[in-house]
Coordinates of C-alpha atoms in Angstrom, one line a residue:
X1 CA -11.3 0.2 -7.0
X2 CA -15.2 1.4 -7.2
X3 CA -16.3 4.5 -9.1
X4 CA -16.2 7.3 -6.6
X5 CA -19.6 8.2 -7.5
X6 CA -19.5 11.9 -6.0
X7 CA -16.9 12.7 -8.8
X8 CA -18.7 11.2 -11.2
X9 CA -21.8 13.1 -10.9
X10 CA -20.5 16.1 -10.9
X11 CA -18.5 15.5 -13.8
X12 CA -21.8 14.4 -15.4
X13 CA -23.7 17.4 -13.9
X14 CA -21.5 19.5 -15.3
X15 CA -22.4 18.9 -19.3
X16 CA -25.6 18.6 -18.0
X17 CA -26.7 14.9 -18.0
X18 CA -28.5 13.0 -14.9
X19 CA -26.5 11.5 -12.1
X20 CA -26.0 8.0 -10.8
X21 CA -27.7 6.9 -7.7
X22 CA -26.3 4.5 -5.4
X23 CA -27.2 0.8 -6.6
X24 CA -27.1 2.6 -10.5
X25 CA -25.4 -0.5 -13.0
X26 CA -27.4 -0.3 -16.1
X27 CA -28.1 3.3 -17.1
X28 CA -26.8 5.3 -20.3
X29 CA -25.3 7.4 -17.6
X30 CA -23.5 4.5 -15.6
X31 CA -22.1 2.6 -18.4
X32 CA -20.6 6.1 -19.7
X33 CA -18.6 6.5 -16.4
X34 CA -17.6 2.9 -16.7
X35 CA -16.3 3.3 -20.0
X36 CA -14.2 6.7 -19.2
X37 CA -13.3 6.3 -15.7
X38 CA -10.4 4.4 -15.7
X39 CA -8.9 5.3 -18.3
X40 CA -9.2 9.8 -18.1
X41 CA -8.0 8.7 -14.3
X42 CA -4.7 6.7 -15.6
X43 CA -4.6 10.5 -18.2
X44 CA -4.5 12.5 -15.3
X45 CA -2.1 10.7 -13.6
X46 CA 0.1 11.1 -16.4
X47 CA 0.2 14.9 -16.6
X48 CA 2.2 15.8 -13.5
X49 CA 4.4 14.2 -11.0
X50 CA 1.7 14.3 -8.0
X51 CA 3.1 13.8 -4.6
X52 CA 0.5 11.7 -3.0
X53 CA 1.0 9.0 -5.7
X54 CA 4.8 9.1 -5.2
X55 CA 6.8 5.9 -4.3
X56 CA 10.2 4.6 -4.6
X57 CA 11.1 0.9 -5.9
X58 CA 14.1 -1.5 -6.7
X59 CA 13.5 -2.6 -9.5
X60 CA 14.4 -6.2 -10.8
X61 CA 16.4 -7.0 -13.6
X62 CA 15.5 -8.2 -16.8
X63 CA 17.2 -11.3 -18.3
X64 CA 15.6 -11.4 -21.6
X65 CA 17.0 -10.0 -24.5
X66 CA 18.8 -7.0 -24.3
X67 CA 19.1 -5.2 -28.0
X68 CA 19.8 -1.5 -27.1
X69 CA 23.0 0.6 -26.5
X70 CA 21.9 0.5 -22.1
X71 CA 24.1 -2.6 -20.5
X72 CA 21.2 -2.8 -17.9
X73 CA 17.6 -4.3 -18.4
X74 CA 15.0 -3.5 -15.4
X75 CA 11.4 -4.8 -15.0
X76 CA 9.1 -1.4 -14.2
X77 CA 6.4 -2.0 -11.6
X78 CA 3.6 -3.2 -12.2
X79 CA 2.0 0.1 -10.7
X80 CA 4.2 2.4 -12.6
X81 CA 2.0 5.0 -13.7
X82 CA 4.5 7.6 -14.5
X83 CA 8.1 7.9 -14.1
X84 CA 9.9 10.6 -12.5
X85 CA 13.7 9.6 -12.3
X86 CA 15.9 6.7 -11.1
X87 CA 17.8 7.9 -7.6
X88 CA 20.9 8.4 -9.0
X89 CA 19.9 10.1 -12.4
X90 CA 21.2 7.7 -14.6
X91 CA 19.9 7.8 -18.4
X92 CA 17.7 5.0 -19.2
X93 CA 15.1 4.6 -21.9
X94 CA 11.7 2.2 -21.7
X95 CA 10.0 0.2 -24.1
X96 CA 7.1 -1.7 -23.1
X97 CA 7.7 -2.7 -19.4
X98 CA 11.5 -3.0 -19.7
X99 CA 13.9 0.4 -18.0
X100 CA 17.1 0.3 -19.9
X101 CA 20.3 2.0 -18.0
X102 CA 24.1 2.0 -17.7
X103 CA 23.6 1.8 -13.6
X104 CA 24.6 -1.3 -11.6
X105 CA 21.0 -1.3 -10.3
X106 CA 18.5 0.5 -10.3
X107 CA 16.2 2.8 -7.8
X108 CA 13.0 4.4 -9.9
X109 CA 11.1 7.0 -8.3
X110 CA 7.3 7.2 -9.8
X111 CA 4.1 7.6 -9.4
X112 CA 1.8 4.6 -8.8
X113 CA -1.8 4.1 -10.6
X114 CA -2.5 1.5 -8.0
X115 CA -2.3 -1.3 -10.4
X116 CA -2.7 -4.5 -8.3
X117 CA -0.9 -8.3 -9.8
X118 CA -3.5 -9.9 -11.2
X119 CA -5.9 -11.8 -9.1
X120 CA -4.9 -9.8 -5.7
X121 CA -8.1 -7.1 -6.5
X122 CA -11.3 -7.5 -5.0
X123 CA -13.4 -9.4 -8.0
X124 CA -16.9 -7.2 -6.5
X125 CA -14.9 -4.4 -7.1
X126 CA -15.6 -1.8 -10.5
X127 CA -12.5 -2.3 -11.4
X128 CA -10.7 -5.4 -9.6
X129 CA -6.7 -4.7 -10.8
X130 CA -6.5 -0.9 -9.4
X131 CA -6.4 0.5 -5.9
X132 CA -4.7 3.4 -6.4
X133 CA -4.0 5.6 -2.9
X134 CA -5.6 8.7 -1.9
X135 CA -4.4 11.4 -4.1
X136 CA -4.7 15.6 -3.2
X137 CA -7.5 17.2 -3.7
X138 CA -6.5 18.9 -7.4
X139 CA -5.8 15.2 -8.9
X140 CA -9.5 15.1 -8.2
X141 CA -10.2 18.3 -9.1
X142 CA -8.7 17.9 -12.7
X143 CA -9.6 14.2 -13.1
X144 CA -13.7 15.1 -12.9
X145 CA -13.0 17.7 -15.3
X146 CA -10.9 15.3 -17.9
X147 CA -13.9 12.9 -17.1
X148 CA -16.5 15.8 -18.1
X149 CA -15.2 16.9 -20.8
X150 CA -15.0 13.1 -22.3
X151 CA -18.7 12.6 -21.3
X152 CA -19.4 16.2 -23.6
X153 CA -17.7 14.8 -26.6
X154 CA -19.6 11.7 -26.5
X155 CA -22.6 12.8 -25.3
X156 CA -23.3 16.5 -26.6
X157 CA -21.1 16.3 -29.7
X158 CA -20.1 19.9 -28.5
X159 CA -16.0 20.6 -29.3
X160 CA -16.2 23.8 -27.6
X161 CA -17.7 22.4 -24.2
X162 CA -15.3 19.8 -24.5
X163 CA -11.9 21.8 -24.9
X164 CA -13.4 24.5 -22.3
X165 CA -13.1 21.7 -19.5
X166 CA -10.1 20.3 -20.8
X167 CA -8.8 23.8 -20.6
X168 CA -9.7 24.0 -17.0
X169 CA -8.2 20.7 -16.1
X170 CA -5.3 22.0 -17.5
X171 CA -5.3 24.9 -15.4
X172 CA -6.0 23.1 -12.5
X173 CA -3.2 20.8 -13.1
X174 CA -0.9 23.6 -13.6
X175 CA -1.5 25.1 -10.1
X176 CA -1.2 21.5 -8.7
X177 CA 2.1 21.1 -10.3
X178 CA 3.7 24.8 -8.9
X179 CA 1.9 23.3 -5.3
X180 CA 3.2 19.7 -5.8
X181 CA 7.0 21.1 -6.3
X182 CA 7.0 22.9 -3.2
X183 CA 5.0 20.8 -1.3
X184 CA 7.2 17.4 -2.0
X185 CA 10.8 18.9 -1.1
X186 CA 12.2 20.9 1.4
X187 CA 15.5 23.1 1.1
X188 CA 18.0 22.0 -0.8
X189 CA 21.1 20.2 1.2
X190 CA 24.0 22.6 1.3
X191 CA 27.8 21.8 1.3
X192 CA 29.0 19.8 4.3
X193 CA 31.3 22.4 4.9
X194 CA 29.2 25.7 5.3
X195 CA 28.1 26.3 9.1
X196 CA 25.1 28.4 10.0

């Protein structure tokens, strides 16, 4: 995954500071994006269940050590960003990389931060282990935002600039989430028995 550089200079334009330009790998301003990017975009991620970056897995058991009150051990995906639920909403815990659960096997629905294995990225790339899919248009939204108001606390020292974006990220991720729950499911399946 490369820097999407559009994002980033806005989110730098908007505290104020110069922008990147195209071949840009040295600069106060580049080294700053490389520094935040990655990790405000695994953040926003985080923060709601965004349908773009859902996907489903089968996840494989784990055989090591099993010290918890769960009879099941699962291995999470290596892309596992966020998890939503397993299919058939069994309890489960997680520590470290591990899904404990009572079911017999287990389905986990999540949301992928395009982790790659290691080794499979493209080594030219800004960051090699992550090709994450295209997400809508208010992950990005609240994403430059996060990323702006990291680049004010370091950069301006100003708390208030920097909670004033965060406060608009939030916002934005609020709207995404009401959109993203009626955008990802349709009606609700009645009983087999009712008849139109």
């Amino acid at each position: 995954m490369n820097i999407d550089r559009n994002l980033a200079n806005r989110a730098l334009s908007a505290i104020g500071e110069p922008q990147l330009n195209e071949t840009d790998k040295e600069s106060k301003s580049f080294l700053l994006v490389k520094k935040f990017y990655l990790p405000t975009m695994l953040e926003s991620l985080e923060m709601i269940p965004w349908t773009s970056g859902k996907k489903r897995a089968r996840l494989e058991k784990d055989l090591s050590e099993n010290h918890t009150d769960y009879s099941g051990a699962f291995k999470l995906p290596i892309d596992c960003g966020k998890i939503i639920e397993l299919k058939d909403k069994s309890y489960y815990i997680v520590e470290g990389k591990t899904l404990y659960t009572d079911a017999a096997e287990a389905v986990l629905l999540y949301i992928t931060n395009g982790k790659l294995q290691e080794g499979t990225g493209n080594a030219d790339d800004d960051f090699p282990d992550y090709d994450p899919p295209e997400y809508e248009a208010m992950f990005y939204q609240a994403f430059e935002l996060r990323l702006a108001s990291k680049f004010a606390l370091e950069l301006s020292g100003k708390p208030e600039l920097h909670k004033m974006l965060l406060q608009e990220a939030a916002m934005i991720e609020e709207a995404a989430y009401r959109n993203t729950k009626t955008l990802s499911a349709g009606k609700k399946k009645g009983n087999s028995w009712w008849f139109d």
